[in-house]
PDB file of C-alpha atoms and ligand atoms in Angstrom:
ATOM      1  CA  UNK A   1     -11.220  -4.350 -18.893  1.00 90.00           C
ATOM      2  CA  UNK A   2     -10.705  -4.719 -15.133  1.00 93.00           C
ATOM      3  CA  UNK A   3      -7.112  -3.523 -15.429  1.00 94.00           C
ATOM      4  CA  UNK A   4      -8.219  -0.504 -17.466  1.00 95.00           C
ATOM      5  CA  UNK A   5     -10.616   0.424 -14.694  1.00 96.00           C
ATOM      6  CA  UNK A   6      -7.878  -0.109 -12.080  1.00 96.00           C
ATOM      7  CA  UNK A   7      -5.458   2.054 -14.075  1.00 94.00           C
ATOM      8  CA  UNK A   8      -8.078   4.798 -14.411  1.00 95.00           C
ATOM      9  CA  UNK A   9      -8.838   4.748 -10.666  1.00 96.00           C
ATOM     10  CA  UNK A  10      -5.185   4.812  -9.684  1.00 94.00           C
ATOM     11  CA  UNK A  11      -4.464   7.615 -12.189  1.00 93.00           C
ATOM     12  CA  UNK A  12      -7.304   9.637 -10.672  1.00 95.00           C
ATOM     13  CA  UNK A  13      -5.862   9.245  -7.175  1.00 95.00           C
ATOM     14  CA  UNK A  14      -2.385  10.155  -8.406  1.00 94.00           C
ATOM     15  CA  UNK A  15      -3.634  13.306 -10.162  1.00 94.00           C
ATOM     16  CA  UNK A  16      -5.411  14.352  -6.972  1.00 95.00           C
ATOM     17  CA  UNK A  17      -2.319  13.650  -4.844  1.00 95.00           C
ATOM     18  CA  UNK A  18      -1.609  17.408  -4.396  1.00 95.00           C
ATOM     19  CA  UNK A  19      -4.967  17.535  -2.602  1.00 95.00           C
ATOM     20  CA  UNK A  20      -4.577  14.325  -0.596  1.00 95.00           C
ATOM     21  CA  UNK A  21      -0.841  14.419   0.226  1.00 95.00           C
ATOM     22  CA  UNK A  22      -1.231  15.319   3.914  1.00 95.00           C
ATOM     23  CA  UNK A  23      -3.779  12.579   4.533  1.00 96.00           C
ATOM     24  CA  UNK A  24      -0.948  10.104   3.847  1.00 96.00           C
ATOM     25  CA  UNK A  25       1.614  12.017   5.871  1.00 95.00           C
ATOM     26  CA  UNK A  26       3.591  10.358   8.688  1.00 95.00           C
ATOM     27  CA  UNK A  27       4.373  13.837  10.020  1.00 95.00           C
ATOM     28  CA  UNK A  28       0.836  15.262  10.132  1.00 96.00           C
ATOM     29  CA  UNK A  29      -0.273  12.546  12.570  1.00 96.00           C
ATOM     30  CA  UNK A  30       2.558  13.587  14.930  1.00 96.00           C
ATOM     31  CA  UNK A  31       1.882  17.298  14.592  1.00 95.00           C
ATOM     32  CA  UNK A  32      -1.779  16.656  15.324  1.00 95.00           C
ATOM     33  CA  UNK A  33      -1.153  14.521  18.408  1.00 94.00           C
ATOM     34  CA  UNK A  34       1.217  17.137  19.854  1.00 93.00           C
ATOM     35  CA  UNK A  35      -1.784  19.479  19.871  1.00 92.00           C
ATOM     36  CA  UNK A  36      -4.258  16.818  20.996  1.00 92.00           C
ATOM     37  CA  UNK A  37      -5.746  16.456  17.512  1.00 94.00           C
ATOM     38  CA  UNK A  38      -6.550  13.269  15.636  1.00 95.00           C
ATOM     39  CA  UNK A  39      -5.558  14.314  12.128  1.00 95.00           C
ATOM     40  CA  UNK A  40      -6.595  12.987   8.728  1.00 96.00           C
ATOM     41  CA  UNK A  41      -3.573  10.710   8.379  1.00 96.00           C
ATOM     42  CA  UNK A  42      -4.360   9.059  11.745  1.00 96.00           C
ATOM     43  CA  UNK A  43      -7.863   8.345  10.450  1.00 97.00           C
ATOM     44  CA  UNK A  44      -6.531   7.045   7.140  1.00 97.00           C
ATOM     45  CA  UNK A  45      -3.963   4.701   8.718  1.00 97.00           C
ATOM     46  CA  UNK A  46      -6.658   3.307  11.016  1.00 97.00           C
ATOM     47  CA  UNK A  47      -8.970   2.834   8.026  1.00 97.00           C
ATOM     48  CA  UNK A  48      -6.190   1.009   6.165  1.00 97.00           C
ATOM     49  CA  UNK A  49      -5.732  -1.392   9.064  1.00 97.00           C
ATOM     50  CA  UNK A  50      -9.469  -2.046   9.310  1.00 97.00           C
ATOM     51  CA  UNK A  51      -9.926  -2.367   5.545  1.00 97.00           C
ATOM     52  CA  UNK A  52      -7.177  -5.019   5.420  1.00 97.00           C
ATOM     53  CA  UNK A  53      -9.409  -7.214   7.591  1.00 96.00           C
ATOM     54  CA  UNK A  54     -11.872  -7.522   4.699  1.00 96.00           C
ATOM     55  CA  UNK A  55     -10.065  -6.324   1.580  1.00 96.00           C
ATOM     56  CA  UNK A  56      -6.465  -7.288   2.207  1.00 96.00           C
ATOM     57  CA  UNK A  57      -4.075  -4.817   0.608  1.00 97.00           C
ATOM     58  CA  UNK A  58      -6.472  -3.821  -2.162  1.00 97.00           C
ATOM     59  CA  UNK A  59      -5.882  -0.201  -1.097  1.00 97.00           C
ATOM     60  CA  UNK A  60      -2.313  -0.516  -2.417  1.00 97.00           C
ATOM     61  CA  UNK A  61      -3.360  -2.048  -5.701  1.00 96.00           C
ATOM     62  CA  UNK A  62      -6.352   0.133  -6.449  1.00 97.00           C
ATOM     63  CA  UNK A  63      -6.142   3.475  -4.639  1.00 96.00           C
ATOM     64  CA  UNK A  64      -2.723   4.515  -3.370  1.00 97.00           C
ATOM     65  CA  UNK A  65      -1.336   7.476  -5.377  1.00 95.00           C
ATOM     66  CA  UNK A  66       2.233   6.426  -4.549  1.00 95.00           C
ATOM     67  CA  UNK A  67       1.541   2.932  -5.840  1.00 93.00           C
ATOM     68  CA  UNK A  68       0.077   4.323  -9.045  1.00 92.00           C
ATOM     69  CA  UNK A  69       3.023   6.634  -9.606  1.00 93.00           C
ATOM     70  CA  UNK A  70       5.424   3.733  -9.145  1.00 95.00           C
ATOM     71  CA  UNK A  71       3.456   1.665 -11.656  1.00 93.00           C
ATOM     72  CA  UNK A  72       4.059   4.380 -14.241  1.00 92.00           C
ATOM     73  CA  UNK A  73       7.777   4.247 -13.402  1.00 92.00           C
ATOM     74  CA  UNK A  74       7.945   0.650 -14.629  1.00 90.00           C
ATOM     75  CA  UNK A  75       8.139   2.052 -18.157  1.00 87.00           C
ATOM     76  CA  UNK A  76      11.644   3.235 -17.163  1.00 89.00           C
ATOM     77  CA  UNK A  77      12.694   0.359 -14.901  1.00 89.00           C
ATOM     78  CA  UNK A  78      10.570  -2.789 -14.801  1.00 88.00           C
ATOM     79  CA  UNK A  79      13.178  -4.810 -12.910  1.00 90.00           C
ATOM     80  CA  UNK A  80      11.702  -7.183 -10.355  1.00 90.00           C
ATOM     81  CA  UNK A  81      12.476  -6.746  -6.671  1.00 88.00           C
ATOM     82  CA  UNK A  82      14.158 -10.024  -5.905  1.00 84.00           C
ATOM     83  CA  UNK A  83      15.424  -9.664  -2.346  1.00 80.00           C
ATOM     84  CA  UNK A  84      12.321 -10.493  -0.276  1.00 80.00           C
ATOM     85  CA  UNK A  85      14.272 -10.255   2.973  1.00 82.00           C
ATOM     86  CA  UNK A  86      14.859  -6.552   2.353  1.00 87.00           C
ATOM     87  CA  UNK A  87      11.100  -6.008   2.772  1.00 90.00           C
ATOM     88  CA  UNK A  88      11.914  -5.833   6.482  1.00 92.00           C
ATOM     89  CA  UNK A  89      13.589  -2.451   5.957  1.00 93.00           C
ATOM     90  CA  UNK A  90      10.157  -0.802   6.069  1.00 94.00           C
ATOM     91  CA  UNK A  91       9.484  -2.253   9.515  1.00 95.00           C
ATOM     92  CA  UNK A  92      12.801  -0.852  10.797  1.00 94.00           C
ATOM     93  CA  UNK A  93      11.579   2.550   9.619  1.00 94.00           C
ATOM     94  CA  UNK A  94       8.012   2.020  10.838  1.00 96.00           C
ATOM     95  CA  UNK A  95       8.761   0.816  14.380  1.00 96.00           C
ATOM     96  CA  UNK A  96      10.603   3.917  15.670  1.00 97.00           C
ATOM     97  CA  UNK A  97       8.041   6.146  13.949  1.00 97.00           C
ATOM     98  CA  UNK A  98       4.963   4.395  15.390  1.00 96.00           C
ATOM     99  CA  UNK A  99       6.648   4.330  18.814  1.00 96.00           C
ATOM    100  CA  UNK A 100       7.115   8.089  18.534  1.00 96.00           C
ATOM    101  CA  UNK A 101       3.464   8.473  17.511  1.00 95.00           C
ATOM    102  CA  UNK A 102       2.313   6.596  20.635  1.00 93.00           C
ATOM    103  CA  UNK A 103       4.825   8.402  22.851  1.00 94.00           C
ATOM    104  CA  UNK A 104       3.655  11.842  21.684  1.00 93.00           C
ATOM    105  CA  UNK A 105       0.037  10.735  21.890  1.00 90.00           C
ATOM    106  CA  UNK A 106       0.476   9.696  25.527  1.00 89.00           C
ATOM    107  CA  UNK A 107       2.496  12.788  26.409  1.00 88.00           C
ATOM    108  CA  UNK A 108       0.067  15.254  24.868  1.00 85.00           C
ATOM    109  CA  UNK A 109      -2.361  14.826  27.768  1.00 81.00           C
ATOM    110  CA  UNK A 110      -5.428  13.696  25.870  1.00 82.00           C
ATOM    111  CA  UNK A 111      -7.293  14.211  22.631  1.00 82.00           C
ATOM    112  CA  UNK A 112      -9.175  17.482  22.312  1.00 86.00           C
ATOM    113  CA  UNK A 113     -10.731  16.981  18.899  1.00 92.00           C
ATOM    114  CA  UNK A 114     -10.812  15.046  15.657  1.00 94.00           C
ATOM    115  CA  UNK A 115      -9.870  17.205  12.691  1.00 95.00           C
ATOM    116  CA  UNK A 116      -9.515  15.313   9.390  1.00 95.00           C
ATOM    117  CA  UNK A 117      -8.400  18.554   7.730  1.00 96.00           C
ATOM    118  CA  UNK A 118      -5.551  19.331  10.137  1.00 93.00           C
ATOM    119  CA  UNK A 119      -2.625  20.960   8.269  1.00 93.00           C
ATOM    120  CA  UNK A 120      -4.631  21.445   5.089  1.00 92.00           C
ATOM    121  CA  UNK A 121      -6.142  24.550   3.571  1.00 91.00           C
ATOM    122  CA  UNK A 122      -9.878  23.816   3.403  1.00 92.00           C
ATOM    123  CA  UNK A 123      -9.003  20.162   2.849  1.00 90.00           C
ATOM    124  CA  UNK A 124      -6.316  20.816   0.212  1.00 93.00           C
ATOM    125  CA  UNK A 125      -2.784  19.761   1.104  1.00 92.00           C
ATOM    126  CA  UNK A 126      -0.741  21.639  -1.469  1.00 91.00           C
ATOM    127  CA  UNK A 127      -2.140  25.139  -1.575  1.00 87.00           C
ATOM    128  CA  UNK A 128       0.944  27.341  -1.380  1.00 86.00           C
ATOM    129  CA  UNK A 129       4.360  27.386  -3.094  1.00 86.00           C
ATOM    130  CA  UNK A 130       6.300  26.025  -0.078  1.00 84.00           C
ATOM    131  CA  UNK A 131       3.988  22.998   0.051  1.00 88.00           C
ATOM    132  CA  UNK A 132       4.939  22.220  -3.545  1.00 90.00           C
ATOM    133  CA  UNK A 133       8.522  21.632  -2.403  1.00 91.00           C
ATOM    134  CA  UNK A 134       7.235  18.981   0.011  1.00 90.00           C
ATOM    135  CA  UNK A 135       5.084  17.452  -2.688  1.00 94.00           C
ATOM    136  CA  UNK A 136       7.895  17.339  -5.234  1.00 94.00           C
ATOM    137  CA  UNK A 137      10.266  15.810  -2.676  1.00 93.00           C
ATOM    138  CA  UNK A 138       7.787  13.008  -1.900  1.00 94.00           C
ATOM    139  CA  UNK A 139       7.166  12.349  -5.606  1.00 95.00           C
ATOM    140  CA  UNK A 140      10.932  12.364  -6.217  1.00 95.00           C
ATOM    141  CA  UNK A 141      11.400   9.777  -3.445  1.00 94.00           C
ATOM    142  CA  UNK A 142       8.912   7.348  -5.032  1.00 95.00           C
ATOM    143  CA  UNK A 143      10.316   7.888  -8.520  1.00 95.00           C
ATOM    144  CA  UNK A 144      14.008   7.612  -7.672  1.00 95.00           C
ATOM    145  CA  UNK A 145      13.551   4.382  -5.692  1.00 94.00           C
ATOM    146  CA  UNK A 146      11.609   2.863  -8.592  1.00 95.00           C
ATOM    147  CA  UNK A 147      14.196   4.016 -11.125  1.00 95.00           C
ATOM    148  CA  UNK A 148      17.073   2.563  -9.090  1.00 94.00           C
ATOM    149  CA  UNK A 149      15.620  -0.642  -7.630  1.00 93.00           C
ATOM    150  CA  UNK A 150      12.637  -1.474  -9.855  1.00 92.00           C
ATOM    151  CA  UNK A 151       8.953  -2.294  -9.494  1.00 94.00           C
ATOM    152  CA  UNK A 152       7.241  -0.613  -6.518  1.00 95.00           C
ATOM    153  CA  UNK A 153      10.525  -0.326  -4.596  1.00 95.00           C
ATOM    154  CA  UNK A 154       9.041   2.168  -2.139  1.00 95.00           C
ATOM    155  CA  UNK A 155       6.184  -0.239  -1.336  1.00 96.00           C
ATOM    156  CA  UNK A 156       8.742  -2.954  -0.538  1.00 95.00           C
ATOM    157  CA  UNK A 157      11.309  -0.937   1.370  1.00 94.00           C
ATOM    158  CA  UNK A 158       9.952   2.349   2.627  1.00 92.00           C
ATOM    159  CA  UNK A 159       6.199   2.520   3.048  1.00 96.00           C
ATOM    160  CA  UNK A 160       4.975   3.493   6.528  1.00 95.00           C
ATOM    161  CA  UNK A 161       1.386   2.530   5.630  1.00 97.00           C
ATOM    162  CA  UNK A 162       2.003  -1.042   4.496  1.00 97.00           C
ATOM    163  CA  UNK A 163       2.705  -2.328   8.051  1.00 97.00           C
ATOM    164  CA  UNK A 164      -0.779  -1.216   9.153  1.00 97.00           C
ATOM    165  CA  UNK A 165      -2.295  -3.356   6.425  1.00 97.00           C
ATOM    166  CA  UNK A 166      -0.005  -6.294   7.161  1.00 97.00           C
ATOM    167  CA  UNK A 167      -1.174  -6.142  10.801  1.00 96.00           C
ATOM    168  CA  UNK A 168      -4.749  -6.214   9.479  1.00 96.00           C
ATOM    169  CA  UNK A 169      -3.907  -9.278   7.362  1.00 96.00           C
ATOM    170  CA  UNK A 170      -2.457 -11.094  10.347  1.00 95.00           C
ATOM    171  CA  UNK A 171      -5.496 -10.342  12.518  1.00 95.00           C
ATOM    172  CA  UNK A 172      -7.734 -11.483   9.663  1.00 95.00           C
ATOM    173  CA  UNK A 173      -5.907 -14.807   9.471  1.00 92.00           C
ATOM    174  CA  UNK A 174      -6.083 -15.377  13.227  1.00 93.00           C
ATOM    175  CA  UNK A 175      -9.803 -14.518  13.411  1.00 93.00           C
ATOM    176  CA  UNK A 176     -10.578 -16.232  10.053  1.00 93.00           C
ATOM    177  CA  UNK A 177     -12.517 -13.227   8.833  1.00 93.00           C
ATOM    178  CA  UNK A 178     -14.095 -13.652   5.365  1.00 94.00           C
ATOM    179  CA  UNK A 179     -12.194 -11.366   3.026  1.00 95.00           C
ATOM    180  CA  UNK A 180     -10.989 -10.664  -0.484  1.00 96.00           C
ATOM    181  CA  UNK A 181      -8.069 -12.883  -1.509  1.00 95.00           C
ATOM    182  CA  UNK A 182      -6.583 -14.906  -4.332  1.00 96.00           C
ATOM    183  CA  UNK A 183      -7.590 -18.499  -4.945  1.00 94.00           C
ATOM    184  CA  UNK A 184      -5.700 -20.914  -7.182  1.00 94.00           C
ATOM    185  CA  UNK A 185      -6.561 -24.149  -8.961  1.00 93.00           C
ATOM    186  CA  UNK A 186      -3.346 -26.091  -9.375  1.00 92.00           C
ATOM    187  CA  UNK A 187      -4.784 -28.520 -11.929  1.00 91.00           C
ATOM    188  CA  UNK A 188      -5.438 -25.613 -14.329  1.00 94.00           C
ATOM    189  CA  UNK A 189      -1.921 -24.155 -14.116  1.00 94.00           C
ATOM    190  CA  UNK A 190       0.216 -24.768 -17.225  1.00 93.00           C
ATOM    191  CA  UNK A 191       3.352 -23.233 -15.657  1.00 92.00           C
ATOM    192  CA  UNK A 192       3.546 -20.630 -18.420  1.00 94.00           C
ATOM    193  CA  UNK A 193       4.860 -18.104 -15.815  1.00 94.00           C
ATOM    194  CA  UNK A 194       2.799 -15.254 -17.275  1.00 93.00           C
ATOM    195  CA  UNK A 195       1.576 -14.423 -13.754  1.00 94.00           C
ATOM    196  CA  UNK A 196       5.139 -13.977 -12.521  1.00 94.00           C
ATOM    197  CA  UNK A 197       5.960 -11.555 -15.295  1.00 93.00           C
ATOM    198  CA  UNK A 198       2.974  -9.246 -14.692  1.00 95.00           C
ATOM    199  CA  UNK A 199       3.029  -9.080 -10.891  1.00 96.00           C
ATOM    200  CA  UNK A 200       3.478  -5.495  -9.712  1.00 94.00           C
ATOM    201  CA  UNK A 201       5.006  -6.725  -6.453  1.00 96.00           C
ATOM    202  CA  UNK A 202       7.486  -9.141  -8.100  1.00 95.00           C
ATOM    203  CA  UNK A 203       5.977 -12.140  -6.332  1.00 95.00           C
ATOM    204  CA  UNK A 204       6.717 -15.694  -7.432  1.00 92.00           C
ATOM    205  CA  UNK A 205       3.040 -16.417  -8.021  1.00 93.00           C
ATOM    206  CA  UNK A 206       3.701 -19.558  -9.989  1.00 93.00           C
ATOM    207  CA  UNK A 207       5.339 -21.046  -6.877  1.00 93.00           C
ATOM    208  CA  UNK A 208       2.452 -19.801  -4.754  1.00 94.00           C
ATOM    209  CA  UNK A 209       0.030 -21.636  -7.078  1.00 94.00           C
ATOM    210  CA  UNK A 210       2.138 -24.773  -7.018  1.00 92.00           C
ATOM    211  CA  UNK A 211       2.337 -24.681  -3.219  1.00 91.00           C
ATOM    212  CA  UNK A 212      -1.369 -23.720  -2.947  1.00 88.00           C
ATOM    213  CA  UNK A 213      -0.355 -20.814  -0.703  1.00 89.00           C
ATOM    214  CA  UNK A 214      -1.886 -17.697  -2.175  1.00 93.00           C
ATOM    215  CA  UNK A 215      -1.625 -15.610   1.003  1.00 90.00           C
ATOM    216  CA  UNK A 216       1.307 -13.267   0.737  1.00 93.00           C
ATOM    217  CA  UNK A 217       1.740 -10.149   2.859  1.00 93.00           C
ATOM    218  CA  UNK A 218       3.070  -8.234  -0.147  1.00 95.00           C
ATOM    219  CA  UNK A 219       0.184  -9.125  -2.471  1.00 96.00           C
ATOM    220  CA  UNK A 220      -1.733  -5.930  -3.233  1.00 97.00           C
ATOM    221  CA  UNK A 221      -4.669  -7.688  -4.939  1.00 97.00           C
ATOM    222  CA  UNK A 222      -4.148  -5.703  -8.139  1.00 96.00           C
ATOM    223  CA  UNK A 223      -5.523  -8.687 -10.054  1.00 96.00           C
ATOM    224  CA  UNK A 224      -2.967  -8.572 -12.861  1.00 96.00           C
ATOM    225  CA  UNK A 225      -2.161 -12.246 -12.328  1.00 96.00           C
ATOM    226  CA  UNK A 226      -5.881 -13.066 -12.353  1.00 96.00           C
ATOM    227  CA  UNK A 227      -6.460 -11.171 -15.592  1.00 96.00           C
ATOM    228  CA  UNK A 228      -3.343 -12.447 -17.360  1.00 95.00           C
ATOM    229  CA  UNK A 229      -3.898 -16.149 -16.647  1.00 95.00           C
ATOM    230  CA  UNK A 230      -5.467 -17.608 -19.776  1.00 92.00           C
ATOM    231  CA  UNK A 231      -6.024 -20.930 -17.969  1.00 91.00           C
ATOM    232  CA  UNK A 232      -8.019 -19.220 -15.209  1.00 94.00           C
ATOM    233  CA  UNK A 233      -5.842 -20.884 -12.593  1.00 95.00           C
ATOM    234  CA  UNK A 234      -5.955 -17.770 -10.379  1.00 96.00           C
ATOM    235  CA  UNK A 235      -9.155 -16.070  -9.303  1.00 95.00           C
ATOM    236  CA  UNK A 236     -10.395 -13.608  -6.751  1.00 96.00           C
ATOM    237  CA  UNK A 237     -12.375 -15.100  -3.889  1.00 95.00           C
ATOM    238  CA  UNK A 238     -14.189 -13.663  -0.898  1.00 94.00           C
ATOM    239  CA  UNK A 239     -13.868 -16.244   1.786  1.00 89.00           C
ATOM    240  CA  UNK A 240     -12.512 -17.130   5.217  1.00 84.00           C
ATOM    241  CA  UNK A 241     -10.796 -20.220   3.788  1.00 81.00           C
ATOM    242  CA  UNK A 242      -7.032 -20.479   3.417  1.00 78.00           C
ATOM    243  CA  UNK A 243      -5.929 -20.842  -0.219  1.00 74.00           C
TER     244      UNK A 243
HETATM  245  S1  SF4 B 301       2.773  -0.142   0.055  1.00 67.15           S
HETATM  246 FE1  SF4 B 301       2.487   1.975   0.672  1.00 67.15          FE
HETATM  247  S2  SF4 B 301       3.127   3.223  -1.082  1.00 67.15           S
HETATM  248 FE2  SF4 B 301       2.816   1.130  -1.791  1.00 67.15          FE
HETATM  249  S3  SF4 B 301       0.744   1.114  -2.539  1.00 67.15           S
HETATM  250 FE3  SF4 B 301       0.677   0.398  -0.409  1.00 67.15          FE
HETATM  251  S4  SF4 B 301       0.279   2.236   0.797  1.00 67.15           S
HETATM  252 FE4  SF4 B 301       0.931   2.899  -1.232  1.00 67.15          FE
HETATM  253  S1  SF4 B 302       0.068 -11.793  -6.784  1.00 67.15           S
HETATM  254 FE1  SF4 B 302      -1.385 -11.054  -8.360  1.00 67.15          FE
HETATM  255  S2  SF4 B 302      -2.838  -9.761  -7.255  1.00 67.15           S
HETATM  256 FE2  SF4 B 302      -1.028 -10.041  -5.927  1.00 67.15          FE
HETATM  257  S3  SF4 B 302       0.296  -8.298  -6.387  1.00 67.15           S
HETATM  258 FE3  SF4 B 302       0.956  -9.949  -7.744  1.00 67.15          FE
HETATM  259  S4  SF4 B 302      -0.232  -9.654  -9.654  1.00 67.15           S
HETATM  260 FE4  SF4 B 302      -1.207  -8.416  -8.053  1.00 67.15          FE
END
């Protein structure tokens, strides 16, 4: 039942992606800052960082339209992403971009206003034919990476939003903030490996359970491992404890 609800939510956000596209845009934040405007994407990225303090990366598992689209792509290629080291590619993309964001922000001479709807038409991102080209390009990027590399490849290799949430996770760990996470009970695990097969982020959850280390920066708290474990060895918890 929980996964049906999650699928319905994520489908809703994907279907409304033509409206929300610019709120996820790495370019809109730059365009806004050049004009002294805090745009919608700046607000969203900040919210993602703050939400990770209490909800981990649940945004990725439950809301992100790009994540949802990639989940649908698994019907074409459900290959697991095996090379964990390659997750660093997204930080090599993110670092120059965020540096540019700060550089332009400092150079612009101050913030004049906050406009969540910057570069939208009454709040709608895709409202004219040329914007559709942008939209289709972005969708193509998510789809082609998933088709070539497998499950949620863009989340692993290319996402400019994931690093904000990973920063939130790290701050949460340092400050021991109570938050949503996974909790395992090793004695209940039968090593059936069902959790490994359903994980949207290709994580070796069985090893995480065996090592009693359920904190993983790439875990998006989708709950598929929780719902697929017939032994109830994995559960959600809201706590400041380390599991
Ligand atoms: S990693 Fe990025 S693209 Fe993937 S679900 Fe999270 S925010 Fe969306
Ligand atoms: S470990 Fe579980 S909750 Fe985390 S991404 Fe994998 S299936 Fe989802």
